[in-house]
Amino acid sequence: MSRVRQVDVLIVGAGPAGLAAAARLAAARVPRVEVLDREQQAGGVPRHCAHGGFGTWPHLLTGPAHARLLVTAAESAGAVVRPGVTALDWAGPLSLHTVGPRGPETVEARAVVLATGARERPRSARLVPGTRPAGVLTTGELQQAVHLYGQRIGERAVVVGAEDVSYAAAATVRAAGAEVVAMLTGLPRARTRPARAADARLRQGIPLLTGTTVAELLGHGRLSGVRVRHGDGREAVLSCDTVVFTGDFVPDHELARRGGLTLDTGTRGPAVDGSLHTSRPGVFAAGGVLHPGESAATAAHEGAHVAGAVLEALAGAAAPDGVPLSVTPPLRWIVPNRVTPADRGLPYLLRTTAHLTRPLLQVTQDGRTLHRRRLARAVPYRTLGLTARWTRLVDPGGGPVRVTLGDR
Amino acid sequence: MTAAGRGPRGARGTARPATTQQRSKDVTVTRQGPLPASPYDVTVVGAGVVGSAIARGLARHPRLRVALVEAQDDVGQGSSKANTAILHTGFDATPGFLEARLVREGARLLAEYAAATGIPVEPVGALLVAWDEEQLAALPRLVDKAGRNHHPDTRPIGPEELYAREPHLGPGALGALHVPGESIICPWTTTLAYATQAVRNGVDLHLNTPVRAVGRDDGTHVLDTGRGILRTRWLVNAAGLHADTLDRALGHDDFTVTPRRGQLLVFDKFARDLVRHILLPVPTALGKGVLITPTVYGNVLLGPTAEDLHDKRATGSTAEGLEGLRDKGRRILPALLDEEVTAVYAGLRAATEHEDYRITAHPQQAYVTVGGIRSTGLTASLAVAAHVRDLLADAGLDLGPAGELEPVRMPNLGEAFPRAYQRPELIAADPEYGTLVCHCERVSRGEIRDALTGTIPPAGLDGLRRRTRARAGRCQGFHCGAALRELFEEAGG
Ligand SMILES: Cc1cc2nc3c(=O)[nH]c(=O)nc-3n(C[C@H](O)[C@H](O)[C@H](O)COP(=O)(O)OP(=O)(O)OC[C@H]3O[C@@H](n4cnc5c(N)ncnc54)[C@H](O)[C@@H]3O)c2cc1C
Ligand SMILES: Cc1cc2nc3c(=O)[nH]c(=O)nc-3n(C[C@H](O)[C@H](O)[C@H](O)COP(=O)(O)OP(=O)(O)OC[C@H]3O[C@@H](n4cnc5c(N)ncnc54)[C@H](O)[C@@H]3O)c2cc1C
C-alpha cells in the first residue's frame, strides 16, 4: 500500500510557474509547501534553453541560470522541491497519487496548484505524411539533446516554423555544429522581431521560405529530405537529415483532464478566473498549462500571482463564482477565461489568427460594453494584452462576457 | 491504490522482469561478423512474427540445430510491427481454407501463450456495425458463416443494444453483429517473446543477414547472405513481402506478392474511453475496411487503408490516406477526431493473387514456403508454426525427440495489467522501476535498462520503443527523447 502524507500546498511542476508560486507561499509562512517534478532536475523548460532572455530586465539570464535561481529562491524560502517524482492521478479532490524512486505515495493537500507546462505538437499530431525516419525532432528534444546531453544531431537541418522558438531552434542546430538548410512557415512572414529574422536570413544566411508547408518526410532509416509545398502549389525537395518541428504548443493538461476540471475550448488548458482558480475548489493552475507558448516571465509572474488566491483559500475563503469569458474569431483564446468582479491585477492574454490594422478590442456582457480600446495592430499568434481594470463592472449574475476584435 | 499487486497473470514477485533472469543456455544473437561455417539442420528466413514462431516451434526439438536469419537489424521489423494488433477469432474466414483453420487454432494457441508469457491481451469483443440496409441485410449471412467457423456465440444486435454498448458511436447505425471472442493484443511483445524463447532454447538468431541468393551443394542449401555463406539442410521461407522472390530463386512460380498498404492513425490515450469494442465495418469485396479499435496500450486506432502498391518499401503515410481515414472515422466515432493524434504509421500486407495462404512443402528440395500470410498472420502465427513443423516432418526431416521449452516471461506493456511503476514491491527492490524516463507512457529507467540488456537487445530507439513503449506517447520525445538516446548510447548501442 502506498504511504499517505499531508502537506499544505502541493504544486505539480517545478518550472517557472510552480517554483515562483512555491517561493511566494513559503515566504508567506505556509509551513508545508511541496513542489513535485517528474524530471530528475527541477527548473522546467528553461533548463534546456541555453540562450539568454530569461529573468527580468535588467537582470537578464540564460534559461539554465534562471531555472537555478528559481529553485534556490523556492528552497531558501522554505519550500520542498522534489524532483524525480511524478504526479500520476487524483486520489481525491485535493490529493494525488505519485511515484518516484522511493515508491508510490498519496499526497493530501489543502490546496493544489497545477503548473505542468506545455510542449510542442510533434510531427505525428500535425499529421505530416511520409515515412518515419530518425532525425525528426521538436525544439524541446533538440535543446535537451544539444544542451543537456551534448549529443550530435545531424548535419543538415530544416526548421519548421518562424517564431521565437524556431529561431532558438535554429541557433541550437548551429551550436551543435550543423547547418540550417532552411526555415519555413505557412504564414506570409516570420513571427519574430524583424531584427532577429533579418539576422538569421542575412548574416547567418538561413533562407526563410514563407507560405510553405511540409508535404512529406522522406527517407528510410534516417531522414533524407522533406518535400515542401509552396503557396502556389509548386513542390520541391529539401535534402536534409534532420527536421525540427517548432512551436504549435499544447498544454500538458493530463492531470487537469483526468481530474475532470473544466477545460477552456480555446487553449485546452484548465479554465481559470483572474485569481487562477480552476473549476474545482482548492485547485489552481498557472503558467504554460494555461497558455501554451507564452514566455517564462509570464509563467513566473502567474506563479507569484496564484499564491495570493492560494493563501486566501488556506484562510478559508471560498472561490467566487464568476461568469465565463469567451472570444469570437479572429480571436482564438483568452486567458484567464472566467471573470469575477473581484479579479484584479492579472492582465488578460489574447491570441488572434488574423492580421488587423487599428482594430477595436471590445469587452461586452449582455449587450453592455465594459471596455473598448483601439489597438495599433493585431498580428497572428502574437499575444495581445488586455487590462483587467473593467472587471468590477461585470455582473456576476449576468450572461457570459465576450471579447471581440474587429473594425468597429 | 493502483492496480499493483492484482497480478491477473500470476506471480510477479520477482524483482526484475523475467527477460533478464532466465538466461540459461548459451545464447547466440549476432548482428555482424562471419556466420558459422558448419551447416544448420533448419534455417528459417525472416524473423517476423511467423518466422519467429516457426523457429520457436523447432526449438522444441533439441537435437535440431536451427538458425533464424533476418535481413534487418531487429526482429519484427516487417509487417509484424505495423498491423492493427487484433487477435482474430476468424469468424468471417472462408470455411475450408487453410487460413480459416490456422486462424482458429492460432487464436486459441496465442491466447494461451499470451496468458502464460505476459503478453497483454484484452478480450474486448467486436461489433460489425451496419450503417445501411444493405449492410444490415448482410449480417445473417455472417452469423451463418461464423457458425460454420465454429463461433456459435456470434449474434446480431439491434440499435438500442448497440448504442448502449457504444454510447459514443455516431448517429445512424442500424444494428450490428456482436463477436464476443475478438481480442486486442500486443504484436511487438508477441514477436519478441517467440524470438527470445527460440534463442534461449538454442536457436541461433542472425540479424543484418539478408539472403540474396540460394544454391545447392551436396544435399545442402547454400545461402548467399550479406554476411557470407550460410549452409543448411532444410530451408523455411518466411520472408513475408519477399517470400515470392526467395521462392522464385528456388525455382517456383506459385504466387506474386503485391504489397497492400494499410495506413493507421493512433489517437491519444484520452480517446480510450470513447470506445469499448473493436468496431469493424461489415466486410465488402474490397477487404475488411476501416476499423476503430482500442489498443492494449490504452490508445485508439483508426485504420487501416487498403492500397495495392508495387513498392515493398512504401511504408509511408499519405495526405489523402490520412484525410480519408479521418472522414471515415468521423462518421463512426465523431468525438475521436477532437483528440490529439499520437502516431501515424503504415504497414504492408503480403497480399497475393490467391485468396488463401500459400504454405507449400517441397520435400525433394528440403524446402517449405510460407507465403501470402497477409492480414491474419499475427493471430495464426503459432498454428502456422505447428503446421510447418508437421510439413517438415512429413517431408522427411527427422525432428528427433520433442522437449518442453523453457518458459519466458515478458515485461507487460498493457494498460489493463500492472506496469512496473504500479508495482510497489518491484520499486522497493529496485528504485529504478520508480524512476520514470518516458512520462507520457510511464516507462521507468529499470524497464529501459532491462530491455537494453535483454536476450535480444534493441538495435535502436525504435526497437527500444517496441520493447518498452518509451517514446511512443503523445510528446513523441519532446520530454524524453534525448534522455533515452543517452541511455541507449551508454548501453553501448
Ligand atoms: C523549446 C522551448 C523554448 C522556449 N524558449 C523560451 C524563451 O526563450 N524565453 C521564454 O521566455 N520562454 C521560452 N519558452 C516558454 C517557457 O519555457 C515557458 O513559458 C515556461 O517554461 C512555462 O513555465 P511553466 O512553469 O508553466 O512550465 P514548464 O517550464 O514547462 O514546467 C512544467 C514542469 O512540470 C513538470 N510536470 C508536468 N507534469 C507533471 C506531473 N504529472 N508530475 C510531476 N511533474 C510534472 C514538468 O516536468 C516540467 O518541469 C520556451 C518553451 C519551449 C518549449
Ligand atoms: C495494416 C495491417 C494490419 C494487420 N492487422 C492484423 C491483425 O489485426 N491481426 C493479425 O493477426 N494480423 C494482422 N495483419 C497481418 C500480420 O501483420 C502479418 O500477417 C504478419 O505480420 C506477417 O508476419 P511475417 O512474419 O510473415 O512477415 P514479416 O513481419 O514481414 O516478416 C518477414 C521478415 O522477413 C525478412 N526478410 C524478407 N526477405 C528476407 C531475406 N531475403 N533475407 C532475410 N530476411 C528477409 C523481413 O525483413 C521481415 O522481417 C495486418 C497487417 C497489416 C499490414
Short mmCIF file of C-alpha atoms in Angstrom, two decimals, chain A residues 90-309:
data_model
loop_
_atom_site.label_atom_id
_atom_site.label_comp_id
_atom_site.label_asym_id
_atom_site.label_seq_id
_atom_site.Cartn_x
_atom_site.Cartn_y
_atom_site.Cartn_z
CA TRP A 90 -6.02 12.11 -8.42
CA ALA A 91 -6.66 10.12 -5.25
CA GLY A 92 -9.31 12.57 -4.04
CA PRO A 93 -10.43 16.14 -4.69
CA LEU A 94 -7.20 17.53 -3.21
CA SER A 95 -4.88 14.57 -3.16
CA LEU A 96 -2.70 12.94 -5.75
CA HIS A 97 -1.07 9.57 -6.34
CA THR A 98 2.61 9.95 -7.01
CA VAL A 99 5.53 7.67 -7.79
CA GLY A 100 9.26 8.09 -7.52
CA PRO A 101 12.30 6.00 -6.68
CA ARG A 102 11.01 5.72 -3.12
CA GLY A 103 7.84 4.11 -4.36
CA PRO A 104 4.22 5.16 -4.54
CA GLU A 105 2.77 7.79 -2.28
CA THR A 106 -0.52 9.57 -1.81
CA VAL A 107 -0.08 13.25 -1.04
CA GLU A 108 -3.03 15.04 0.53
CA ALA A 109 -3.04 18.81 0.42
CA ARG A 110 -5.20 21.72 1.48
CA ALA A 111 -4.63 23.33 -1.92
CA VAL A 112 -3.18 22.06 -5.19
CA VAL A 113 -1.51 24.12 -7.92
CA LEU A 114 -1.17 22.63 -11.39
CA ALA A 115 1.88 24.09 -13.11
CA THR A 116 2.51 21.30 -15.59
CA GLY A 117 3.56 23.45 -18.55
CA ALA A 118 3.25 22.82 -22.26
CA ARG A 119 5.01 21.04 -25.11
CA GLU A 120 5.20 21.38 -28.88
CA ARG A 121 2.97 19.32 -31.15
CA PRO A 122 5.13 16.62 -32.70
CA ARG A 123 5.12 15.67 -36.36
CA SER A 124 2.52 12.93 -35.90
CA ALA A 125 -0.03 15.19 -34.24
CA ARG A 126 0.46 17.65 -37.10
CA LEU A 127 -0.42 14.80 -39.49
CA VAL A 128 2.66 15.34 -41.64
CA PRO A 129 2.69 12.41 -44.10
CA GLY A 130 5.64 10.33 -45.20
CA THR A 131 7.98 7.72 -43.77
CA ARG A 132 9.06 7.54 -40.13
CA PRO A 133 12.82 8.00 -40.22
CA ALA A 134 15.16 9.03 -37.43
CA GLY A 135 16.09 12.71 -37.31
CA VAL A 136 12.62 14.17 -36.67
CA LEU A 137 12.57 16.36 -33.57
CA THR A 138 10.73 19.06 -31.68
CA THR A 139 12.64 22.01 -30.22
CA GLY A 140 12.30 20.54 -26.75
CA GLU A 141 14.05 17.35 -27.76
CA LEU A 142 16.64 19.23 -29.80
CA GLN A 143 17.56 21.59 -26.98
CA GLN A 144 17.85 18.79 -24.46
CA ALA A 145 19.94 16.70 -26.84
CA VAL A 146 22.37 19.51 -27.53
CA HIS A 147 22.44 21.48 -24.29
CA LEU A 148 21.85 18.83 -21.62
CA TYR A 149 23.50 15.80 -23.22
CA GLY A 150 25.93 17.19 -25.79
CA GLN A 151 24.58 14.86 -28.46
CA ARG A 152 25.19 15.15 -32.18
CA ILE A 153 22.03 15.79 -34.09
CA GLY A 154 22.89 15.51 -37.78
CA GLU A 155 24.50 17.64 -40.47
CA ARG A 156 21.72 19.46 -42.28
CA ALA A 157 18.51 20.54 -40.60
CA VAL A 158 15.27 22.10 -41.78
CA VAL A 159 13.45 24.13 -39.14
CA VAL A 160 9.66 24.19 -39.44
CA GLY A 161 8.28 27.43 -38.02
CA ALA A 162 9.48 31.03 -37.92
CA GLU A 163 8.59 32.30 -34.48
CA ASP A 164 10.84 32.96 -31.50
CA VAL A 165 11.18 29.33 -30.54
CA SER A 166 12.04 28.45 -34.15
CA TYR A 167 14.92 30.90 -34.13
CA ALA A 168 16.08 29.41 -30.84
CA ALA A 169 15.96 26.01 -32.55
CA ALA A 170 17.98 27.28 -35.49
CA ALA A 171 20.60 28.68 -33.10
CA THR A 172 20.74 25.33 -31.29
CA VAL A 173 21.25 23.48 -34.57
CA ARG A 174 24.17 25.77 -35.35
CA ALA A 175 25.55 25.47 -31.84
CA ALA A 176 25.65 21.72 -32.41
CA GLY A 177 27.82 22.28 -35.47
CA ALA A 178 25.14 21.56 -38.05
CA GLU A 179 23.79 23.65 -40.86
CA VAL A 180 20.28 25.07 -41.09
CA VAL A 181 19.25 24.36 -44.67
CA ALA A 182 16.13 26.49 -44.43
CA MET A 183 13.39 27.69 -42.15
CA LEU A 184 9.84 27.54 -43.38
CA THR A 185 6.45 28.80 -42.34
CA GLY A 186 2.98 28.56 -43.79
CA LEU A 187 2.46 32.19 -42.88
CA PRO A 188 3.35 35.13 -45.12
CA ARG A 189 6.16 36.32 -42.82
CA ALA A 190 8.24 35.43 -39.78
CA ARG A 191 6.62 35.86 -36.37
CA THR A 192 9.57 37.31 -34.53
CA ARG A 193 11.30 40.64 -34.16
CA PRO A 194 12.31 41.93 -37.63
CA ALA A 195 15.91 42.30 -36.45
CA ARG A 196 16.03 38.66 -35.42
CA ALA A 197 14.55 37.45 -38.70
CA ALA A 198 16.90 39.64 -40.69
CA ASP A 199 19.91 38.49 -38.73
CA ALA A 200 19.12 34.84 -39.39
CA ARG A 201 18.45 35.45 -43.06
CA LEU A 202 21.16 37.92 -43.93
CA ARG A 203 24.02 37.43 -41.52
CA GLN A 204 23.65 33.69 -40.97
CA GLY A 205 22.41 33.00 -44.49
CA ILE A 206 19.43 30.90 -43.44
CA PRO A 207 16.78 31.11 -46.15
CA LEU A 208 13.22 31.66 -44.93
CA LEU A 209 10.53 30.07 -47.06
CA THR A 210 7.20 31.75 -46.34
CA GLY A 211 3.81 30.42 -47.39
CA THR A 212 5.40 26.99 -47.41
CA THR A 213 4.34 23.77 -45.70
CA VAL A 214 5.87 20.34 -45.25
CA ALA A 215 4.13 17.94 -47.63
CA GLU A 216 6.08 14.77 -46.86
CA LEU A 217 9.04 13.38 -44.96
CA LEU A 218 11.36 11.17 -46.99
CA GLY A 219 13.91 8.50 -46.19
CA HIS A 220 14.22 5.04 -44.72
CA GLY A 221 16.21 4.64 -41.52
CA ARG A 222 17.43 8.24 -41.49
CA LEU A 223 15.63 11.27 -42.87
CA SER A 224 16.86 12.06 -46.39
CA GLY A 225 14.76 15.12 -47.12
CA VAL A 226 11.48 16.94 -46.81
CA ARG A 227 9.13 17.64 -49.68
CA VAL A 228 7.73 21.13 -49.28
CA ARG A 229 4.78 22.79 -50.96
CA HIS A 230 4.70 26.49 -51.71
CA GLY A 231 1.55 28.60 -51.64
CA ASP A 232 1.21 28.43 -55.44
CA GLY A 233 1.22 24.62 -55.35
CA ARG A 234 4.80 24.16 -56.54
CA GLU A 235 6.74 21.47 -54.72
CA ALA A 236 10.41 20.99 -54.03
CA VAL A 237 12.56 18.59 -52.05
CA LEU A 238 14.97 19.99 -49.49
CA SER A 239 17.66 17.48 -48.78
CA CYS A 240 18.43 17.20 -45.07
CA ASP A 241 18.99 14.59 -42.36
CA THR A 242 17.16 16.43 -39.58
CA VAL A 243 13.89 18.30 -39.31
CA VAL A 244 12.80 20.27 -36.27
CA PHE A 245 9.11 20.95 -35.74
CA THR A 246 8.88 24.07 -33.60
CA GLY A 247 6.07 25.93 -31.86
CA ASP A 248 2.44 24.80 -32.15
CA PHE A 249 2.25 24.41 -28.39
CA VAL A 250 -0.22 22.25 -26.49
CA PRO A 251 -0.73 22.25 -22.75
CA ASP A 252 0.34 19.25 -20.69
CA HIS A 253 -3.15 19.02 -19.27
CA GLU A 254 -3.27 15.35 -18.35
CA LEU A 255 -3.93 15.90 -14.65
CA ALA A 256 -6.42 18.67 -15.30
CA ARG A 257 -8.31 16.42 -17.66
CA ARG A 258 -8.13 13.33 -15.53
CA GLY A 259 -9.44 15.37 -12.65
CA GLY A 260 -12.44 16.40 -14.71
CA LEU A 261 -11.59 20.10 -14.37
CA THR A 262 -13.36 22.33 -16.86
CA LEU A 263 -11.07 23.00 -19.80
CA ASP A 264 -11.10 26.09 -21.97
CA THR A 265 -12.04 25.22 -25.54
CA GLY A 266 -9.54 27.66 -26.99
CA THR A 267 -6.37 26.88 -25.05
CA ARG A 268 -7.32 23.33 -24.00
CA GLY A 269 -5.81 24.15 -20.63
CA PRO A 270 -7.88 24.36 -17.45
CA ALA A 271 -10.34 27.24 -17.37
CA VAL A 272 -9.41 29.77 -14.67
CA ASP A 273 -10.60 33.08 -13.33
CA GLY A 274 -8.46 36.12 -12.70
CA SER A 275 -7.21 34.63 -9.42
CA LEU A 276 -6.36 31.37 -11.24
CA HIS A 277 -8.98 29.24 -9.51
CA THR A 278 -9.91 26.24 -11.65
CA SER A 279 -13.41 24.77 -11.64
CA ARG A 280 -12.56 22.62 -8.61
CA PRO A 281 -12.41 24.40 -5.23
CA GLY A 282 -8.89 24.33 -3.85
CA VAL A 283 -7.26 23.54 -7.20
CA PHE A 284 -5.40 26.30 -9.00
CA ALA A 285 -3.43 26.47 -12.24
CA ALA A 286 -0.66 28.71 -13.53
CA GLY A 287 1.88 29.02 -16.32
CA GLY A 288 2.23 27.27 -19.65
CA VAL A 289 -0.59 24.83 -18.97
CA LEU A 290 -2.96 27.81 -19.24
CA HIS A 291 -1.47 29.48 -22.32
CA PRO A 292 0.90 27.21 -24.19
CA GLY A 293 3.74 29.09 -25.83
CA GLU A 294 3.84 32.18 -23.66
CA SER A 295 7.08 33.37 -22.09
CA ALA A 296 8.68 32.07 -18.93
CA ALA A 297 8.36 35.53 -17.39
CA THR A 298 4.59 35.36 -17.79
CA ALA A 299 4.58 31.92 -16.19
CA ALA A 300 6.67 33.09 -13.23
CA HIS A 301 4.52 36.17 -12.84
CA GLU A 302 1.42 34.00 -12.70
CA GLY A 303 3.06 31.69 -10.19
CA ALA A 304 3.56 34.64 -7.87
CA HIS A 305 0.02 35.82 -8.55
CA VAL A 306 -1.62 32.48 -7.80
CA ALA A 307 -0.01 32.45 -4.37
CA GLY A 308 -2.39 35.22 -3.29
CA ALA A 309 -5.51 33.20 -4.04
#
